[in-house]
Amino acid sequence: MDRVAVSASDVLGRAVASGLGIGFVPRAPGTAGALLGLLAGGILYTYGTVALAAGIVIASAAGMIAIPRTGMAGRDPGWIVIDEVAGQMIALLGLPWLTGSGVLLAFLLFRVFDIRKPWPISLADARHDALGIMADDWIAGAFAAIVLAALRLVWPGTGL
């Protein structure tokens, strides 16, 4: 059997792309990745929206660099969850402050948009390169944030 040489950067790429291994959970790795994004985003949000935005940029850049290192060119395997991490953090931008109901709704909206993939999310999802893998979740997160902002306008006293 031939051995395949694996570099340290390839191992690091897989670690980052999998959300430090979260993507290898046996069931619902995308949901697990979104929960990681919720945790990371929630922690960053306590330092303000600038910290959250910085976390989104860092997770996005890390994903764009790491995904090509996974050896999964042309595919979007379920264990790659750095895109869910970044997308879920984007969804939190729709909240003026963190409340239990707001965080839960941000999570649920993001997952619905990420799973259902309405246009233009489906357009981005059709690309199976690093940009497509990341972009469908960026858009799903943005859609969730927009819906949260709209709900705040319609029902201002709900704690969202």
mmCIF file of N, CA and C in Angstrom, residues 7 17 47 54 57 59 65 70 74 78 83 97 99 101 111 117 122 127 139:
data_model
loop_
_atom_site.group_PDB
_atom_site.id
_atom_site.type_symbol
_atom_site.label_atom_id
_atom_site.label_comp_id
_atom_site.label_asym_id
_atom_site.label_seq_id
_atom_site.Cartn_x
_atom_site.Cartn_y
_atom_site.Cartn_z
ATOM 1 N N SER A 7 1.524 16.941 4.865
ATOM 2 C CA SER A 7 2.305 18.001 5.492
ATOM 3 C C SER A 7 1.600 18.520 6.736
ATOM 4 N N ALA A 17 -10.638 23.481 9.139
ATOM 5 C CA ALA A 17 -11.850 23.266 8.336
ATOM 6 C C ALA A 17 -12.905 22.478 9.108
ATOM 7 N N TYR A 47 -17.612 41.336 23.976
ATOM 8 C CA TYR A 47 -16.606 42.392 23.826
ATOM 9 C C TYR A 47 -17.037 43.440 22.804
ATOM 10 N N ALA A 54 -14.560 41.013 13.874
ATOM 11 C CA ALA A 54 -13.182 40.527 13.712
ATOM 12 C C ALA A 54 -13.152 38.999 13.719
ATOM 13 N N VAL A 57 -14.304 37.749 10.345
ATOM 14 C CA VAL A 57 -13.245 37.904 9.335
ATOM 15 C C VAL A 57 -12.181 36.830 9.523
ATOM 16 N N ALA A 59 -12.457 33.821 11.068
ATOM 17 C CA ALA A 59 -12.999 32.496 10.724
ATOM 18 C C ALA A 59 -13.141 32.342 9.218
ATOM 19 N N ILE A 65 -8.475 29.698 3.535
ATOM 20 C CA ILE A 65 -7.120 29.139 3.442
ATOM 21 C C ILE A 65 -7.139 27.634 3.705
ATOM 22 N N THR A 70 -7.638 20.648 2.470
ATOM 23 C CA THR A 70 -8.260 19.407 2.936
ATOM 24 C C THR A 70 -8.162 18.269 1.935
ATOM 25 N N GLY A 74 -13.451 20.274 -5.192
ATOM 26 C CA GLY A 74 -14.656 19.964 -5.947
ATOM 27 C C GLY A 74 -15.770 19.331 -5.139
ATOM 28 N N GLY A 78 -19.452 16.982 4.640
ATOM 29 C CA GLY A 78 -20.130 17.458 5.837
ATOM 30 C C GLY A 78 -19.213 17.823 6.981
ATOM 31 N N ASP A 83 -17.314 26.919 7.747
ATOM 32 C CA ASP A 83 -18.294 27.786 7.086
ATOM 33 C C ASP A 83 -19.516 28.018 7.974
ATOM 34 N N TRP A 97 -28.306 43.029 21.334
ATOM 35 C CA TRP A 97 -27.712 42.474 22.540
ATOM 36 C C TRP A 97 -28.115 41.008 22.597
ATOM 37 N N THR A 99 -29.793 37.880 24.081
ATOM 38 C CA THR A 99 -30.815 37.349 24.983
ATOM 39 C C THR A 99 -30.988 35.883 24.624
ATOM 40 N N SER A 101 -33.709 34.213 23.968
ATOM 41 C CA SER A 101 -34.616 34.032 22.833
ATOM 42 C C SER A 101 -33.979 34.516 21.535
ATOM 43 N N ARG A 111 -29.854 27.972 10.693
ATOM 44 C CA ARG A 111 -29.925 26.576 10.269
ATOM 45 C C ARG A 111 -30.985 26.378 9.184
ATOM 46 N N LYS A 117 -31.527 26.465 1.771
ATOM 47 C CA LYS A 117 -30.755 27.100 0.697
ATOM 48 C C LYS A 117 -31.611 27.794 -0.368
ATOM 49 N N SER A 122 -28.467 29.028 -2.754
ATOM 50 C CA SER A 122 -28.301 27.862 -3.629
ATOM 51 C C SER A 122 -27.303 28.138 -4.747
ATOM 52 N N ARG A 127 -21.262 26.137 -6.193
ATOM 53 C CA ARG A 127 -19.801 26.143 -6.324
ATOM 54 C C ARG A 127 -19.235 25.261 -5.221
ATOM 55 N N ILE A 139 -24.107 34.010 3.315
ATOM 56 C CA ILE A 139 -25.411 34.535 2.888
ATOM 57 C C ILE A 139 -26.514 34.054 3.834
#
